[in-house]
Short mmCIF file of C-alpha atoms and ligand atoms in Angstrom, two decimals:
data_model
loop_
_atom_site.label_atom_id
_atom_site.label_comp_id
_atom_site.label_asym_id
_atom_site.label_seq_id
_atom_site.Cartn_x
_atom_site.Cartn_y
_atom_site.Cartn_z
CA MET A 1 101.39 122.83 28.71
CA LYS A 2 102.83 120.09 30.91
CA ALA A 3 99.08 118.91 31.30
CA PHE A 4 98.51 119.01 27.41
CA THR A 5 101.37 117.00 26.74
CA LEU A 6 100.53 114.43 29.11
CA GLY A 7 96.93 114.11 27.73
CA ALA A 8 98.24 114.20 24.20
CA ALA A 9 100.63 111.45 25.20
CA ILE A 10 98.16 109.21 26.93
CA ALA A 11 95.52 109.72 23.94
CA LEU A 12 98.54 108.53 21.39
CA ALA A 13 99.24 105.43 24.01
CA PHE A 14 95.47 104.33 23.88
CA SER A 15 95.25 105.06 19.91
CA ALA A 16 98.40 103.47 19.10
CA ALA A 17 96.82 100.00 21.41
CA ALA A 18 93.70 100.29 19.55
CA TYR A 19 95.61 99.91 16.37
CA ALA A 20 98.00 97.57 17.09
CA GLN A 21 96.97 95.02 14.85
CA ALA A 22 96.20 95.51 11.17
CA PRO A 23 92.80 96.28 9.99
CA THR A 24 90.99 93.36 8.34
CA TRP A 25 90.31 94.91 5.21
CA THR A 26 92.17 97.83 3.34
CA VAL A 27 90.94 99.62 0.31
CA PRO A 28 93.06 98.19 -2.69
CA SER A 29 95.59 100.62 -4.10
CA GLU A 30 94.59 102.54 -7.36
CA SER A 31 96.61 100.51 -9.41
CA GLN A 32 94.93 97.14 -8.17
CA ARG A 33 91.42 98.78 -8.58
CA CYS A 34 91.40 100.91 -11.46
CA PRO A 35 90.70 100.60 -14.35
CA SER A 36 87.39 99.06 -13.88
CA LYS A 37 86.38 96.08 -15.41
CA TRP A 38 83.91 98.21 -17.44
CA GLY A 39 86.58 100.53 -18.78
CA ALA A 40 88.76 103.39 -17.95
CA ALA A 41 86.07 106.03 -18.73
CA ASP A 42 83.11 104.07 -17.33
CA GLU A 43 80.72 105.71 -15.28
CA ARG A 44 77.57 102.92 -14.95
CA GLY A 45 79.35 100.45 -13.09
CA SER A 46 77.10 97.54 -12.09
CA ALA A 47 74.26 99.34 -14.16
CA ASN A 48 76.34 98.22 -17.33
CA HIS A 49 74.16 95.08 -16.54
CA GLN A 50 70.96 96.79 -17.72
CA LYS A 51 70.34 95.67 -21.48
CA PRO A 52 67.19 94.37 -22.98
CA ALA A 53 68.42 90.74 -22.05
CA ALA A 54 68.31 91.92 -18.54
CA VAL A 55 64.37 92.91 -18.78
CA MET A 56 63.34 89.65 -20.79
CA ASN A 57 65.01 87.21 -18.14
CA ALA A 58 63.17 89.36 -15.45
CA ALA A 59 59.81 89.45 -17.49
CA LYS A 60 59.74 85.74 -17.56
CA LEU A 61 59.22 85.76 -13.36
CA ILE A 62 55.98 87.59 -13.81
CA LYS A 63 53.44 84.97 -13.63
CA THR A 64 50.56 86.87 -11.76
CA GLY A 65 51.03 90.63 -12.18
CA GLU A 66 51.00 90.94 -8.25
CA VAL A 67 53.02 94.26 -7.32
CA ILE A 68 54.94 94.03 -4.09
CA GLU A 69 56.02 97.79 -2.84
CA LEU A 70 59.66 97.72 -1.37
CA ALA A 71 59.46 101.28 -0.37
CA HIS A 72 58.89 102.99 3.21
CA VAL A 73 56.65 106.29 3.06
CA LEU A 74 58.47 109.38 3.23
CA GLY A 75 57.05 111.17 6.18
CA PRO A 76 57.14 111.51 9.98
CA SER A 77 57.76 107.97 10.68
CA MET A 78 61.23 107.91 8.75
CA ALA A 79 64.20 106.64 10.56
CA PHE A 80 67.35 108.95 9.65
CA PHE A 81 71.05 108.43 9.49
CA GLY A 82 73.01 111.38 11.44
CA THR A 83 71.88 114.71 10.91
CA ARG A 84 69.48 113.88 7.77
CA ARG A 85 65.84 115.38 8.14
CA PHE A 86 62.75 115.35 5.82
CA ASP A 87 60.47 118.57 6.77
CA MET A 88 57.46 118.94 4.78
CA HIS A 89 55.40 122.29 4.85
CA THR A 90 52.03 122.34 3.08
CA LYS A 91 51.05 125.18 1.00
CA ARG A 92 47.41 125.21 1.39
CA THR A 93 45.07 126.34 -0.88
CA PHE A 94 45.85 129.14 -3.14
CA MET A 95 42.61 130.24 -4.33
CA ASN A 96 42.73 131.30 -8.30
CA GLN A 97 40.20 133.95 -8.90
CA PHE A 98 38.26 133.02 -11.46
CA SER A 99 34.61 132.26 -11.92
CA ASN A 100 35.16 128.35 -11.18
CA MET A 101 37.06 129.36 -8.26
CA ARG A 102 40.03 126.53 -8.50
CA GLY A 103 42.02 125.95 -5.51
CA SER A 104 45.50 124.71 -5.65
CA ASN A 105 47.77 123.02 -2.75
CA GLU A 106 51.42 122.00 -2.63
CA GLU A 107 54.39 121.44 -0.54
CA ILE A 108 57.76 122.39 0.11
CA ILE A 109 60.21 119.94 1.44
CA ILE A 110 63.58 120.27 2.95
CA THR A 111 65.95 117.25 3.08
CA GLU A 112 68.63 115.39 1.75
CA LEU A 113 66.62 113.96 -1.37
CA GLY A 114 69.21 111.87 -2.32
CA GLN A 115 69.89 110.08 0.76
CA VAL A 116 66.57 109.74 2.69
CA GLY A 117 63.99 106.85 3.10
CA THR A 118 64.47 103.92 0.83
CA GLN A 119 67.36 105.09 -0.78
CA PHE A 120 69.56 104.52 -3.47
CA ASP A 121 73.16 104.96 -3.79
CA GLY A 122 75.18 106.26 -6.58
CA PHE A 123 78.79 106.07 -7.10
CA ALA A 124 79.58 109.77 -6.33
CA HIS A 125 78.36 109.06 -2.50
CA GLN A 126 81.47 107.25 -1.39
CA THR A 127 85.10 107.89 -1.69
CA HIS A 128 88.73 106.66 -0.62
CA LEU A 129 90.36 109.89 0.18
CA ASN A 130 89.78 111.97 -2.88
CA SER A 131 89.07 109.13 -5.09
CA TRP A 132 85.65 107.40 -6.56
CA TYR A 133 84.75 104.42 -8.27
CA ASN A 134 87.28 104.44 -11.35
CA CYS A 135 89.48 106.86 -9.53
CA GLN A 136 87.79 109.63 -10.77
CA LYS A 137 88.97 112.81 -8.59
CA VAL A 138 86.25 114.37 -6.27
CA ASP A 139 87.95 117.86 -6.11
CA GLU A 140 88.06 117.55 -10.12
CA ASN A 141 84.24 116.86 -10.56
CA SER A 142 82.50 118.68 -7.96
CA ASP A 143 80.57 122.24 -8.00
CA ARG A 144 77.64 123.87 -6.25
CA THR A 145 75.39 122.50 -9.18
CA GLY A 146 76.18 118.80 -8.58
CA PHE A 147 78.74 116.48 -9.07
CA LYS A 148 79.99 116.33 -12.89
CA LYS A 149 80.57 112.87 -12.67
CA PHE A 150 78.45 109.63 -11.62
CA GLY A 151 75.33 111.87 -11.59
CA ILE A 152 72.44 109.93 -10.17
CA HIS A 153 70.19 111.06 -13.21
CA ASN A 154 72.21 109.20 -15.35
CA VAL A 155 71.48 105.73 -14.05
CA GLY A 156 67.77 105.23 -15.52
CA THR A 157 65.55 102.51 -14.75
CA LEU A 158 66.69 98.99 -13.46
CA PHE A 159 64.25 96.20 -14.39
CA THR A 160 66.26 92.89 -13.56
CA ARG A 161 65.81 89.67 -12.08
CA GLY A 162 65.44 90.38 -8.17
CA VAL A 163 66.45 87.69 -5.61
CA LEU A 164 65.62 87.70 -1.80
CA ILE A 165 68.41 86.17 0.18
CA ASP A 166 66.04 85.60 3.44
CA VAL A 167 68.89 85.01 5.89
CA ALA A 168 66.64 85.92 8.79
CA GLY A 169 64.39 82.90 7.78
CA PHE A 170 67.22 80.79 7.11
CA LYS A 171 68.28 81.39 10.59
CA GLY A 172 64.98 80.51 12.01
CA VAL A 173 64.16 84.19 13.53
CA GLU A 174 62.00 87.31 12.67
CA MET A 175 65.08 89.64 13.22
CA LEU A 176 68.70 89.22 13.10
CA GLY A 177 70.37 90.39 16.48
CA ASP A 178 71.57 93.99 16.73
CA ASN A 179 75.04 93.97 15.40
CA TYR A 180 74.77 89.97 13.64
CA GLU A 181 77.28 89.75 10.98
CA ILE A 182 75.91 87.71 8.10
CA THR A 183 78.54 85.49 6.70
CA VAL A 184 78.94 83.68 3.43
CA GLU A 185 77.63 80.28 5.17
CA ASP A 186 74.67 82.33 5.72
CA LEU A 187 74.07 83.49 2.29
CA GLU A 188 74.82 80.27 0.66
CA GLY A 189 72.56 78.56 3.17
CA ALA A 190 70.07 80.65 2.70
CA LEU A 191 70.03 80.36 -1.36
CA LYS A 192 70.37 76.42 -0.94
CA LYS A 193 67.15 76.29 1.19
CA GLN A 194 65.37 78.69 -1.04
CA ASN A 195 66.64 76.70 -4.17
CA LEU A 196 68.02 79.49 -5.77
CA THR A 197 71.20 80.53 -7.45
CA LEU A 198 72.57 84.17 -8.23
CA GLN A 199 73.04 85.26 -11.80
CA PRO A 200 75.07 88.10 -13.14
CA GLY A 201 73.06 91.28 -12.97
CA ASP A 202 70.75 90.18 -10.24
CA ALA A 203 69.13 92.79 -7.87
CA VAL A 204 70.22 91.08 -4.75
CA ILE A 205 68.31 91.91 -1.83
CA ILE A 206 69.05 90.59 1.80
CA HIS A 207 66.24 90.13 4.43
CA THR A 208 67.66 90.65 8.42
CA GLY A 209 64.29 91.18 9.61
CA TRP A 210 65.87 94.70 11.01
CA GLY A 211 63.08 96.54 8.74
CA LYS A 212 60.28 95.83 11.59
CA LEU A 213 62.23 98.56 13.70
CA TYR A 214 61.91 101.12 11.06
CA GLY A 215 58.83 103.75 12.17
CA LYS A 216 58.60 101.96 15.43
CA ASP A 217 61.88 102.20 17.28
CA ASN A 218 64.05 104.59 15.09
CA PRO A 219 66.77 105.05 17.61
CA ARG A 220 67.48 101.28 17.78
CA TYR A 221 67.05 100.93 14.08
CA VAL A 222 69.96 103.42 13.50
CA LYS A 223 72.18 102.72 16.49
CA SER A 224 73.56 99.44 14.96
CA CYS A 225 71.99 96.85 12.74
CA PRO A 226 72.93 93.40 11.49
CA GLY A 227 73.97 93.19 7.78
CA ILE A 228 77.08 91.76 5.54
CA GLY A 229 80.59 92.23 6.51
CA VAL A 230 83.48 92.41 4.60
CA PRO A 231 83.89 88.67 3.49
CA ALA A 232 80.01 88.41 2.84
CA ALA A 233 80.43 91.56 0.49
CA LEU A 234 83.39 90.39 -1.14
CA TRP A 235 81.67 86.87 -2.03
CA LEU A 236 78.63 89.09 -2.96
CA ALA A 237 80.76 91.17 -5.61
CA ALA A 238 82.24 88.40 -7.08
CA LYS A 239 78.80 87.24 -8.16
CA ASP A 240 78.67 90.39 -10.44
CA PRO A 241 75.10 91.59 -9.05
CA MET A 242 73.57 94.83 -10.47
CA LEU A 243 72.92 96.10 -6.64
CA LEU A 244 72.75 94.78 -3.26
CA GLY A 245 69.93 95.71 -1.02
CA ALA A 246 68.77 95.28 2.29
CA ASP A 247 65.84 96.14 5.12
CA ASN A 248 68.42 98.04 7.12
CA TRP A 249 69.89 101.40 6.70
CA PRO A 250 73.40 100.55 5.57
CA VAL A 251 72.84 97.15 4.01
CA GLU A 252 76.14 96.36 5.77
CA VAL A 253 76.47 95.28 9.78
CA SER A 254 77.23 98.35 11.70
CA PRO A 255 79.29 98.80 13.68
CA ASN A 256 81.80 96.70 11.81
CA PRO A 257 83.18 94.16 13.91
CA ASP A 258 86.88 95.51 13.33
CA LYS A 259 86.76 98.94 15.07
CA GLN A 260 89.29 100.36 12.55
CA LEU A 261 86.85 100.24 9.84
CA SER A 262 83.83 102.82 8.98
CA LEU A 263 81.48 100.88 6.79
CA PRO A 264 83.60 99.32 4.58
CA VAL A 265 81.18 97.38 2.63
CA HIS A 266 79.94 100.75 1.15
CA GLN A 267 83.63 101.24 -0.50
CA ILE A 268 83.91 97.66 -1.65
CA ALA A 269 80.52 98.10 -3.08
CA LEU A 270 80.37 101.55 -4.56
CA VAL A 271 84.52 102.56 -4.79
CA VAL A 272 86.13 99.56 -5.53
CA ASN A 273 83.72 97.38 -7.95
CA GLY A 274 81.23 100.10 -8.88
CA ILE A 275 78.02 98.30 -7.45
CA HIS A 276 75.19 100.32 -6.33
CA LEU A 277 73.32 99.90 -3.03
CA LEU A 278 69.72 100.21 -1.67
CA GLU A 279 69.18 100.83 1.76
CA ASN A 280 66.33 101.13 4.15
CA LEU A 281 64.17 98.50 1.93
CA LYS A 282 60.42 97.49 3.05
CA LEU A 283 60.93 93.52 2.75
CA ASP A 284 58.33 92.05 5.07
CA GLU A 285 55.46 91.56 2.56
CA LEU A 286 58.02 89.63 0.06
CA ALA A 287 59.36 87.61 3.02
CA GLN A 288 56.14 86.88 4.34
CA LYS A 289 54.97 85.59 1.19
CA GLY A 290 58.18 83.54 0.34
CA VAL A 291 58.97 85.64 -2.55
CA GLY A 292 62.82 84.87 -3.45
CA GLU A 293 62.57 85.33 -7.35
CA PHE A 294 60.99 88.19 -8.92
CA ALA A 295 61.10 91.15 -11.48
CA PHE A 296 62.56 94.09 -9.92
CA VAL A 297 61.87 97.73 -11.21
CA MET A 298 63.04 100.75 -9.89
CA GLN A 299 64.12 104.07 -11.55
CA PRO A 300 66.26 106.68 -9.44
CA LEU A 301 64.98 110.33 -9.41
CA LYS A 302 66.46 112.57 -12.43
CA ILE A 303 68.51 114.59 -9.63
CA GLN A 304 71.34 116.23 -11.98
CA GLY A 305 74.91 115.54 -10.52
CA GLY A 306 73.01 113.98 -7.13
CA SER A 307 75.12 111.37 -5.03
CA GLY A 308 71.83 109.18 -4.61
CA SER A 309 68.12 108.97 -4.76
CA THR A 310 65.16 108.29 -2.42
CA VAL A 311 63.26 105.65 -4.49
CA SER A 312 60.16 103.38 -4.52
CA PRO A 313 61.21 100.16 -6.16
CA ILE A 314 58.98 97.38 -6.77
CA ALA A 315 59.05 93.74 -7.14
CA VAL A 316 56.49 92.10 -9.48
CA ARG A 317 55.80 88.28 -9.86
C1 UVW B 1 76.22 106.97 4.49
O1 UVW B 1 76.25 107.87 3.97
C2 UVW B 1 77.51 106.69 5.11
O2 UVW B 1 75.61 105.99 4.89
P1 UVW B 1 74.10 105.57 3.91
O3 UVW B 1 74.81 105.36 2.47
O4 UVW B 1 74.09 104.34 4.49
O5 UVW B 1 73.19 106.44 4.09
#
């Protein structure tokens, strides 16, 4: 009992020392962040930008018809966050007993379908305590058949101007460092170098170069990653994008340099501002060809009440 008390006291002393300073970011209170700028009942957040005007604006960027795929393949080389998995089992050659002997193949896949591979986050994915985007409550809107608010099946097609911010290119490296935090100055510098400005409703995509590790060195890919931190996320959120994406697993730097924070950009985007995230993008071709502006096209799977979707976005120019 004495030993337990001493151990507990030491642990408490350590955690008090670790948290002696205030965190560098705190989640805004419900009265500060709700109702959202899209209205108290809104469930679409940044997808409200998806209007015919967004399609027309993006279509103007299509000059040659070249399509560049932005998704990694779902298969044995995937990198996973945590305990996620993708187990595919083929069900081979059921032979239909008719004169034409038609064979039939299919597969069964065991996976977190909303959260693996190149992947789009909906607002049911992240919370502050029991509270989602627009201060909707998780425990009032969940059952075993899916989340009753923010279901990914409601997002629909996203067709808008895409902008690649090539931060790795701006810094003159193939790949940013293992836990490099992208700054506002990096974003501004890269955009200036590329002669681009952001517009409300853009699909804003950040090239870190980290995607080079995907399928090649997955343990390193998921152990940490370069990405945006809190200041850059707040700067980007103020630009009013349709989504924020990157060629790393959480869009943001991980671990956060502030050891008191766990993936704060997830909350800044999904919970506080209602901005979608797009992760594990394959950006090598886009970056290598120097494509900074394009028509971005993607549709999440119609998973009723899902928190997200594995996706296959494309860039068209
Ligand atoms: C979490 O689920 C926390 O991360 P991600 O959205 O990157 O999969």
